[in-house]
Amino acid sequence: MGGEETASLTIVRTIRHEEERDYYLELPFELPERTEELHIGIEVEPLGEGRAVIDLGLKDASRIRGWSGGARTSVFVGCEKATPGYLPGELRAGTWAVLLGAYRVPPAGCRVTVSIRCVPETRRWLKGDLHTHTEHSDGTYTLREAGAIMESLGCDFIATTDHNTISQNDAHPKDTGLVFIPGMELTTTRGHANLLGVREPVRDFRAAGPDDLRSRLDEAKRSGALVVLNHTHCEFCPWEWGFDVESDAVEVWNGPWTERNDRALNWWQSRLAAGERLVAVGGSDVHRPHPYVRHAMPTTWVYADSRTSAGILEGVRKGHVFLSYAPDGPTIDLKIGTCIMGEAYEQGSGEDGEARLSLAGLLKGDTVKIVSALGEEQRYTAEKDGECSYSWPVLARKFYRVEVWRYFPEADRELLAALGNPVYLE
Ligand SMILES: [Zn+2]
Ligand SMILES: [Zn+2]
């Protein structure tokens, strides 16, 4: 199954009654490079009279990776998650083996059909929430409850960003399909910042003065965390440490769209116009059941290298991000040449560029704005629900980005429905 794209393999093994004595059987297979998840299933069929009981386990290139005896007929192993009884971790390419235990084999033997499916790492859009609280700080949700809500919304990931604590990162459920991104909201009296991607970004969260704050953020960066400045223009807890600190992204959209988000968006635009490349992300900041502050509102969409915490945060670092007010969109696909949001298109290389925008999940009447460093350049009104495409010739600009605005009767005003990061020009 070596060079195939999606590697699937079926092995049929007939087990003779006499093999009960040896009990342990190994079915070797080659695990391809860059596998993201491995799924194993077995079906056991007795030949003739009597019952067959076959145990299941898995061995990687160097060690036993898990054992479920007769308790399961399907298991999976990923980098961060695995079926209970199996160890998540690196999926190193090489010779692995499905382990079978011939516990009970009828006189005429039995037939075991083993299916092996290796899901390769694939770049794709994944969606989730980068800012949530649980019972590990001042929220009410358990991790399982939060995970179940995110899964019911069809989301791929959740970052657990409790205030000044990391105990939630040790309690992430391992047996769900949702990617749990470890995090902590560094919470000071002069501003909040999310530290994402590592279990323990700082050993001591306390920051009383600017020197402390700097050393906390330095430590977080050294430990590999992605730093997001949160709700920077909030009326209650804005970012007051100054913007010349180490950070990777800014939370332009915190919870329901209100004036504080308007101020953050205007500030972000002014930084972009000044030539900075600053990644905008969103987060619900949900703490407890609430009519408007809810998981994945807004949703952060990331073009991720793999469906892992590291793959998702690498996509954020690169700015391959757009935001929508809910998990079902609207979605933004903006390209110039082959460059996607967060990338830089080289102008003047003969081929004169065209920007192509495809939107989905629109409602009739939505306002689509194309924004550059000069401000709003074009405005369209969606003439129907669903999808829309626009294109325009690329002029000498620093970037192009997209906003979708929608009238919400509850608020009696237009609120942001989707926001894309820029495609830069150089
Ligand atoms: Zn906060
Ligand atoms: Zn928060």
Short mmCIF file of C-alpha atoms and ligand atoms in Angstrom, two decimals:
data_model
loop_
_atom_site.label_atom_id
_atom_site.label_comp_id
_atom_site.label_asym_id
_atom_site.label_seq_id
_atom_site.Cartn_x
_atom_site.Cartn_y
_atom_site.Cartn_z
CA MET A 1 0.00 0.00 0.00
CA GLY A 2 3.17 2.13 -0.10
CA GLY A 3 2.71 5.14 -2.35
CA GLU A 4 -1.09 5.31 -2.48
CA GLU A 5 -3.00 8.42 -1.48
CA THR A 6 -5.50 6.99 0.98
CA ALA A 7 -4.06 3.72 2.08
CA SER A 8 -6.58 0.99 2.76
CA LEU A 9 -5.76 -2.64 3.09
CA THR A 10 -7.77 -5.74 3.84
CA ILE A 11 -6.09 -8.88 5.11
CA VAL A 12 -8.05 -12.11 5.36
CA ARG A 13 -6.48 -14.57 7.78
CA THR A 14 -7.85 -18.04 8.31
CA ILE A 15 -7.01 -19.27 11.79
CA ARG A 16 -6.80 -23.00 12.38
CA HIS A 17 -8.05 -24.59 15.59
CA GLU A 18 -4.48 -25.72 16.44
CA GLU A 19 -3.32 -22.08 16.50
CA GLU A 20 -5.21 -21.61 19.77
CA ARG A 21 -2.14 -23.10 21.46
CA ASP A 22 0.20 -20.35 20.16
CA TYR A 23 -2.47 -17.70 20.79
CA TYR A 24 -0.45 -14.67 19.52
CA LEU A 25 -0.60 -13.93 15.80
CA GLU A 26 0.91 -10.94 14.01
CA LEU A 27 -0.28 -9.47 10.72
CA PRO A 28 2.40 -7.01 9.59
CA PHE A 29 1.64 -4.02 7.35
CA GLU A 30 3.51 -0.93 6.20
CA LEU A 31 2.36 2.37 7.68
CA PRO A 32 2.97 5.12 5.07
CA GLU A 33 4.77 8.40 5.79
CA ARG A 34 2.63 11.29 7.06
CA THR A 35 -0.25 9.23 8.36
CA GLU A 36 -2.55 11.28 10.56
CA GLU A 37 -4.82 8.53 11.87
CA LEU A 38 -4.87 4.74 11.71
CA HIS A 39 -8.13 2.77 11.90
CA ILE A 40 -8.28 -0.99 12.39
CA GLY A 41 -11.41 -3.15 12.20
CA ILE A 42 -11.89 -6.92 12.43
CA GLU A 43 -14.71 -9.22 11.49
CA VAL A 44 -14.65 -12.78 12.76
CA GLU A 45 -16.55 -15.59 11.08
CA PRO A 46 -16.50 -19.13 12.49
CA LEU A 47 -16.10 -21.89 9.91
CA GLY A 48 -18.55 -24.63 10.80
CA GLU A 49 -19.97 -25.20 14.28
CA GLY A 50 -18.85 -23.41 17.41
CA ARG A 51 -17.95 -19.94 18.59
CA ALA A 52 -14.84 -17.96 17.68
CA VAL A 53 -13.32 -15.35 20.01
CA ILE A 54 -10.40 -13.38 18.63
CA ASP A 55 -8.60 -10.70 20.65
CA LEU A 56 -7.25 -7.51 19.07
CA GLY A 57 -4.16 -5.40 19.58
CA LEU A 58 -1.69 -3.20 17.69
CA LYS A 59 2.07 -2.93 17.50
CA ASP A 60 3.97 0.00 15.97
CA ALA A 61 7.50 -0.13 14.55
CA SER A 62 8.99 -0.43 18.02
CA ARG A 63 6.41 -1.25 20.71
CA ILE A 64 2.96 -2.52 21.56
CA ARG A 65 0.63 0.37 20.91
CA GLY A 66 -2.52 -1.01 22.50
CA TRP A 67 -4.60 -4.04 23.36
CA SER A 68 -8.34 -4.40 23.67
CA GLY A 69 -8.69 -8.18 24.03
CA GLY A 70 -12.14 -9.30 22.97
CA ALA A 71 -13.74 -6.00 24.00
CA ARG A 72 -13.61 -4.17 20.64
CA THR A 73 -13.81 -4.92 16.94
CA SER A 74 -12.69 -1.47 15.80
CA VAL A 75 -10.04 0.88 17.16
CA PHE A 76 -8.09 3.93 16.06
CA VAL A 77 -4.82 5.60 16.92
CA GLY A 78 -3.96 9.24 16.17
CA CYS A 79 -1.28 11.72 17.17
CA GLU A 80 -3.38 13.17 20.00
CA LYS A 81 -6.31 10.78 20.34
CA ALA A 82 -6.84 7.04 20.44
CA THR A 83 -9.42 4.48 21.46
CA PRO A 84 -9.10 3.84 25.22
CA GLY A 85 -6.57 1.06 25.69
CA TYR A 86 -4.43 2.43 22.85
CA LEU A 87 -1.70 5.06 23.00
CA PRO A 88 -1.98 8.25 20.99
CA GLY A 89 1.31 9.68 19.74
CA GLU A 90 3.62 9.83 16.76
CA LEU A 91 2.58 7.61 13.85
CA ARG A 92 6.03 6.76 12.59
CA ALA A 93 6.16 5.13 9.16
CA GLY A 94 7.44 1.58 9.03
CA THR A 95 6.33 -1.96 9.68
CA TRP A 96 3.45 -2.11 12.10
CA ALA A 97 1.35 -5.19 12.95
CA VAL A 98 -2.21 -5.98 13.85
CA LEU A 99 -2.07 -8.39 16.79
CA LEU A 100 -4.65 -11.14 16.98
CA GLY A 101 -5.16 -13.42 19.96
CA ALA A 102 -6.62 -16.79 19.03
CA TYR A 103 -8.59 -17.13 22.25
CA ARG A 104 -11.29 -19.52 21.03
CA VAL A 105 -11.20 -21.13 17.61
CA PRO A 106 -13.83 -23.71 16.58
CA PRO A 107 -12.68 -27.12 15.29
CA ALA A 108 -13.04 -26.10 11.63
CA GLY A 109 -11.25 -22.80 12.26
CA CYS A 110 -12.40 -19.24 11.66
CA ARG A 111 -11.89 -16.47 9.15
CA VAL A 112 -10.78 -13.02 10.33
CA THR A 113 -11.11 -10.08 7.95
CA VAL A 114 -8.88 -7.24 9.09
CA SER A 115 -9.36 -3.82 7.53
CA ILE A 116 -6.61 -1.24 7.92
CA ARG A 117 -7.22 2.36 6.93
CA CYS A 118 -4.42 4.94 7.07
CA VAL A 119 -5.76 8.50 6.85
CA PRO A 120 -3.02 10.73 5.41
CA GLU A 121 -2.26 14.23 6.64
CA THR A 122 -4.22 16.55 4.37
CA ARG A 123 -4.41 20.31 4.17
CA ARG A 124 -8.01 21.34 4.58
CA TRP A 125 -10.31 23.91 6.14
CA LEU A 126 -11.18 23.07 9.74
CA LYS A 127 -13.45 25.08 12.01
CA GLY A 128 -13.75 25.64 15.72
CA ASP A 129 -13.48 28.00 18.65
CA LEU A 130 -10.17 29.41 19.91
CA HIS A 131 -11.49 30.92 23.16
CA THR A 132 -13.61 28.98 25.67
CA HIS A 133 -13.90 28.54 29.42
CA THR A 134 -14.86 25.50 31.48
CA GLU A 135 -15.31 24.53 35.09
CA HIS A 136 -11.51 24.64 35.36
CA SER A 137 -11.87 28.40 35.83
CA ASP A 138 -15.05 30.48 35.98
CA GLY A 139 -17.11 28.58 33.41
CA THR A 140 -19.75 25.97 34.17
CA TYR A 141 -19.13 23.46 31.35
CA THR A 142 -17.21 20.25 31.90
CA LEU A 143 -14.74 19.42 29.14
CA ARG A 144 -17.03 16.60 28.00
CA GLU A 145 -20.03 18.93 27.79
CA ALA A 146 -18.04 21.51 25.84
CA GLY A 147 -16.72 18.79 23.53
CA ALA A 148 -20.20 17.36 22.93
CA ILE A 149 -21.57 20.81 22.05
CA MET A 150 -18.73 21.45 19.59
CA GLU A 151 -19.23 18.04 17.97
CA SER A 152 -22.97 18.62 17.66
CA LEU A 153 -22.13 21.87 15.83
CA GLY A 154 -19.97 19.93 13.38
CA CYS A 155 -16.80 21.64 14.56
CA ASP A 156 -13.29 20.19 14.40
CA PHE A 157 -11.50 21.87 17.30
CA ILE A 158 -11.83 23.72 20.59
CA ALA A 159 -9.16 25.58 22.52
CA THR A 160 -9.56 25.39 26.29
CA THR A 161 -8.44 28.76 27.57
CA ASP A 162 -9.26 28.91 31.25
CA HIS A 163 -8.00 31.89 33.23
CA ASN A 164 -4.47 31.48 34.59
CA THR A 165 -4.69 27.71 34.92
CA ILE A 166 -3.70 24.66 32.89
CA SER A 167 -5.47 21.83 34.73
CA GLN A 168 -8.00 21.62 31.87
CA ASN A 169 -5.19 20.66 29.49
CA ASP A 170 -4.51 17.49 31.48
CA ALA A 171 -8.16 16.50 31.40
CA HIS A 172 -8.86 16.66 27.65
CA PRO A 173 -11.00 13.67 26.62
CA LYS A 174 -8.95 11.41 24.35
CA ASP A 175 -11.76 9.34 22.91
CA THR A 176 -13.63 11.94 20.88
CA GLY A 177 -13.15 13.06 17.30
CA LEU A 178 -12.79 16.70 18.36
CA VAL A 179 -9.29 18.20 18.48
CA PHE A 180 -8.71 19.76 21.91
CA ILE A 181 -6.13 22.53 21.69
CA PRO A 182 -4.40 23.12 25.02
CA GLY A 183 -4.50 26.72 26.15
CA MET A 184 -4.58 29.25 28.94
CA GLU A 185 -5.92 32.78 29.04
CA LEU A 186 -3.18 34.82 30.66
CA THR A 187 -5.44 37.11 32.64
CA THR A 188 -3.99 40.29 34.11
CA THR A 189 -5.55 43.49 35.42
CA ARG A 190 -4.39 45.25 32.25
CA GLY A 191 -5.36 42.79 29.56
CA HIS A 192 -5.88 39.17 28.55
CA ALA A 193 -3.93 37.01 26.09
CA ASN A 194 -4.54 33.44 24.96
CA LEU A 195 -1.50 31.17 25.01
CA LEU A 196 -2.34 28.28 22.72
CA GLY A 197 -0.93 24.91 21.80
CA VAL A 198 1.16 23.83 24.75
CA ARG A 199 0.13 22.23 28.01
CA GLU A 200 2.06 24.61 30.24
CA PRO A 201 2.94 27.86 28.44
CA VAL A 202 4.12 29.62 31.62
CA ARG A 203 5.09 28.32 35.05
CA ASP A 204 3.85 31.45 36.82
CA PHE A 205 1.07 33.55 35.34
CA ARG A 206 1.41 36.60 37.58
CA ALA A 207 2.27 39.82 35.78
CA ALA A 208 2.10 42.97 37.87
CA GLY A 209 4.22 45.26 35.71
CA PRO A 210 5.36 45.54 32.08
CA ASP A 211 8.61 43.62 32.74
CA ASP A 212 6.68 40.68 34.20
CA LEU A 213 4.30 40.74 31.25
CA ARG A 214 7.16 40.70 28.77
CA SER A 215 8.86 37.81 30.50
CA ARG A 216 5.58 35.82 30.64
CA LEU A 217 5.03 36.28 26.91
CA ASP A 218 8.69 35.45 26.19
CA GLU A 219 8.38 32.27 28.20
CA ALA A 220 5.17 31.36 26.39
CA LYS A 221 6.84 31.89 23.00
CA ARG A 222 9.87 29.84 24.05
CA SER A 223 7.61 27.01 25.13
CA GLY A 224 6.07 27.03 21.62
CA ALA A 225 2.76 28.73 22.43
CA LEU A 226 0.89 30.88 19.94
CA VAL A 227 0.04 34.23 21.57
CA VAL A 228 -3.28 35.94 20.84
CA LEU A 229 -4.16 39.35 22.29
CA ASN A 230 -7.79 39.05 23.38
CA HIS A 231 -10.73 41.48 23.21
CA THR A 232 -8.22 44.29 22.83
CA HIS A 233 -10.81 47.06 22.72
CA CYS A 234 -13.25 45.73 25.31
CA GLU A 235 -14.81 48.38 27.53
CA PHE A 236 -14.15 46.26 30.67
CA CYS A 237 -10.84 44.53 30.07
CA PRO A 238 -9.02 45.98 27.07
CA TRP A 239 -5.36 45.33 26.25
CA GLU A 240 -3.49 48.12 28.04
CA TRP A 241 0.06 46.77 27.89
CA GLY A 242 0.69 48.34 24.50
CA PHE A 243 0.81 46.58 21.15
CA ASP A 244 4.57 46.37 20.81
CA VAL A 245 4.58 43.01 22.66
CA GLU A 246 5.34 39.59 21.20
CA SER A 247 2.14 38.20 19.70
CA ASP A 248 1.03 36.08 16.75
CA ALA A 249 -2.57 37.11 16.35
CA VAL A 250 -5.23 39.43 17.63
CA GLU A 251 -8.77 38.53 18.61
CA VAL A 252 -10.66 40.99 16.47
CA TRP A 253 -13.97 39.21 17.06
CA ASN A 254 -14.87 38.29 20.64
CA GLY A 255 -18.36 36.84 21.21
CA PRO A 256 -21.43 38.57 19.74
CA TRP A 257 -20.64 41.52 17.44
CA THR A 258 -20.74 44.75 19.48
CA GLU A 259 -19.02 48.14 19.55
CA ARG A 260 -15.90 46.70 21.17
CA ASN A 261 -15.47 44.46 18.12
CA ASP A 262 -16.11 47.43 15.80
CA ARG A 263 -13.27 49.25 17.57
CA ALA A 264 -10.98 46.20 17.30
CA LEU A 265 -11.77 45.83 13.58
CA ASN A 266 -11.02 49.51 12.93
CA TRP A 267 -7.77 49.25 14.87
CA TRP A 268 -6.77 46.07 12.95
CA GLN A 269 -7.51 47.78 9.64
CA SER A 270 -5.31 50.75 10.63
CA ARG A 271 -2.42 48.39 11.47
CA LEU A 272 -2.82 46.53 8.17
CA ALA A 273 -2.97 49.83 6.30
CA ALA A 274 0.27 50.83 8.01
CA GLY A 275 1.87 47.75 6.46
CA GLU A 276 1.72 45.28 9.34
CA ARG A 277 0.77 41.68 8.77
CA LEU A 278 -1.36 40.78 11.71
CA VAL A 279 -3.54 37.67 11.87
CA ALA A 280 -7.14 38.21 12.95
CA VAL A 281 -8.83 35.40 14.87
CA GLY A 282 -12.12 35.04 16.73
CA GLY A 283 -13.35 33.37 19.88
CA SER A 284 -16.69 33.02 21.63
CA ASP A 285 -15.30 33.47 25.17
CA VAL A 286 -18.22 31.30 26.27
CA HIS A 287 -18.43 30.56 30.00
CA ARG A 288 -21.92 29.19 30.63
CA PRO A 289 -25.24 28.70 28.81
CA HIS A 290 -26.26 32.12 27.48
CA PRO A 291 -28.67 33.24 24.75
CA TYR A 292 -25.97 34.98 22.65
CA VAL A 293 -22.55 34.02 24.00
CA ARG A 294 -22.32 30.49 22.66
CA HIS A 295 -19.71 28.01 21.52
CA ALA A 296 -18.33 28.69 18.03
CA MET A 297 -19.98 32.10 17.77
CA PRO A 298 -17.91 33.30 16.06
CA THR A 299 -16.32 30.32 14.35
CA THR A 300 -12.65 30.47 13.39
CA TRP A 301 -11.88 28.59 10.13
CA VAL A 302 -8.28 27.51 9.57
CA TYR A 303 -6.63 26.01 6.52
CA ALA A 304 -4.68 23.46 8.55
CA ASP A 305 -1.76 21.25 7.57
CA SER A 306 -3.22 18.35 9.56
CA ARG A 307 -6.17 17.70 11.83
CA THR A 308 -4.07 18.13 14.95
CA SER A 309 -3.52 20.92 17.42
CA ALA A 310 -0.10 21.64 15.87
CA GLY A 311 -1.46 21.54 12.30
CA ILE A 312 -4.30 23.93 13.14
CA LEU A 313 -2.11 26.43 14.99
CA GLU A 314 0.44 26.38 12.17
CA GLY A 315 -2.41 27.44 9.87
CA VAL A 316 -3.30 30.27 12.28
CA ARG A 317 0.34 31.41 12.43
CA LYS A 318 0.33 31.66 8.63
CA GLY A 319 -2.90 33.67 8.64
CA HIS A 320 -4.83 31.03 6.71
CA VAL A 321 -7.90 32.08 8.63
CA PHE A 322 -11.35 33.52 8.21
CA LEU A 323 -14.15 34.01 10.71
CA SER A 324 -17.89 33.50 10.46
CA TYR A 325 -20.55 34.38 12.96
CA ALA A 326 -21.71 30.74 13.26
CA PRO A 327 -20.40 27.28 12.28
CA ASP A 328 -22.51 27.16 9.12
CA GLY A 329 -20.90 30.24 7.63
CA PRO A 330 -20.89 32.37 5.61
CA THR A 331 -17.60 31.06 4.20
CA ILE A 332 -14.97 33.09 2.37
CA ASP A 333 -12.60 31.81 -0.30
CA LEU A 334 -10.33 34.60 -1.53
CA LYS A 335 -7.44 33.87 -3.88
CA ILE A 336 -5.01 35.90 -5.91
CA GLY A 337 -3.13 33.59 -8.25
CA THR A 338 -2.53 30.56 -6.08
CA CYS A 339 -2.20 32.64 -2.91
CA ILE A 340 -4.82 32.15 -0.23
CA MET A 341 -5.63 34.35 2.77
CA GLY A 342 -2.47 35.01 4.80
CA GLU A 343 -0.14 34.60 1.80
CA ALA A 344 1.59 37.26 -0.27
CA TYR A 345 1.12 37.53 -4.02
CA GLU A 346 4.06 38.91 -5.95
CA GLN A 347 2.90 41.64 -8.28
CA GLY A 348 4.48 42.61 -11.55
CA SER A 349 5.72 39.14 -12.44
CA GLY A 350 4.32 39.43 -15.98
CA GLU A 351 1.05 37.68 -15.19
CA ASP A 352 -1.18 40.52 -14.04
CA GLY A 353 -3.22 39.32 -11.15
CA GLU A 354 -6.88 38.79 -10.67
CA ALA A 355 -8.52 38.41 -7.30
CA ARG A 356 -11.16 35.70 -7.15
CA LEU A 357 -13.70 35.56 -4.36
CA SER A 358 -16.20 32.79 -3.72
CA LEU A 359 -18.67 33.07 -0.90
CA ALA A 360 -21.13 30.49 0.37
CA GLY A 361 -23.82 30.51 3.02
CA LEU A 362 -24.96 34.03 2.11
CA LEU A 363 -28.43 35.36 2.68
CA LYS A 364 -30.13 37.60 0.13
CA GLY A 365 -29.36 41.19 1.08
CA ASP A 366 -25.99 40.47 2.72
CA THR A 367 -23.43 43.18 2.03
CA VAL A 368 -20.05 42.05 0.72
CA LYS A 369 -17.23 44.56 1.12
CA ILE A 370 -13.81 44.36 -0.48
CA VAL A 371 -11.33 46.25 1.65
CA SER A 372 -7.76 47.35 0.94
CA ALA A 373 -5.33 49.66 2.74
CA LEU A 374 -7.34 52.51 1.21
CA GLY A 375 -10.48 51.29 2.97
CA GLU A 376 -13.64 49.92 1.36
CA GLU A 377 -13.05 49.60 -2.40
CA GLN A 378 -16.09 47.72 -3.60
CA ARG A 379 -19.45 46.77 -2.22
CA TYR A 380 -21.93 44.20 -3.48
CA THR A 381 -25.33 43.12 -2.26
CA ALA A 382 -26.10 39.41 -2.41
CA GLU A 383 -29.00 38.99 -4.78
CA LYS A 384 -29.91 35.52 -3.57
CA ASP A 385 -29.28 33.05 -0.76
CA GLY A 386 -26.35 30.69 -1.15
CA GLU A 387 -23.22 31.16 -3.24
CA CYS A 388 -21.75 34.16 -5.01
CA SER A 389 -18.51 34.80 -6.88
CA TYR A 390 -16.74 38.02 -7.75
CA SER A 391 -13.44 38.83 -9.38
CA TRP A 392 -11.51 42.01 -9.97
CA PRO A 393 -8.14 43.03 -11.37
CA VAL A 394 -5.47 43.49 -8.75
CA LEU A 395 -4.23 47.08 -8.44
CA ALA A 396 -1.18 48.42 -6.62
CA ARG A 397 -2.37 47.78 -3.07
CA LYS A 398 -0.90 46.37 0.13
CA PHE A 399 -3.64 43.76 0.47
CA TYR A 400 -7.21 42.82 -0.21
CA ARG A 401 -9.57 41.37 2.37
CA VAL A 402 -13.30 40.62 2.61
CA GLU A 403 -16.10 41.44 5.03
CA VAL A 404 -19.69 40.20 4.90
CA TRP A 405 -22.29 42.23 6.80
CA ARG A 406 -25.84 41.09 7.54
CA TYR A 407 -28.90 42.78 8.97
CA PHE A 408 -29.94 41.05 12.21
CA PRO A 409 -33.44 42.06 13.33
CA GLU A 410 -32.65 41.22 17.01
CA ALA A 411 -29.98 43.91 17.00
CA ASP A 412 -31.74 46.14 14.46
CA ARG A 413 -28.46 46.82 12.72
CA GLU A 414 -25.98 45.25 10.32
CA LEU A 415 -23.51 43.03 12.13
CA LEU A 416 -20.43 41.31 10.81
CA ALA A 417 -21.30 37.87 9.43
CA ALA A 418 -17.86 36.91 8.07
CA LEU A 419 -14.35 38.36 8.02
CA GLY A 420 -11.36 37.14 6.03
CA ASN A 421 -7.68 37.70 6.64
CA PRO A 422 -5.90 39.59 3.86
CA VAL A 423 -4.20 38.24 0.80
CA TYR A 424 -1.13 40.47 0.77
CA LEU A 425 0.49 41.98 -2.30
CA GLU A 426 4.14 42.72 -2.75
ZN ZN B 1 -10.60 37.61 28.63
ZN ZN B 2 -11.92 34.52 28.13
#
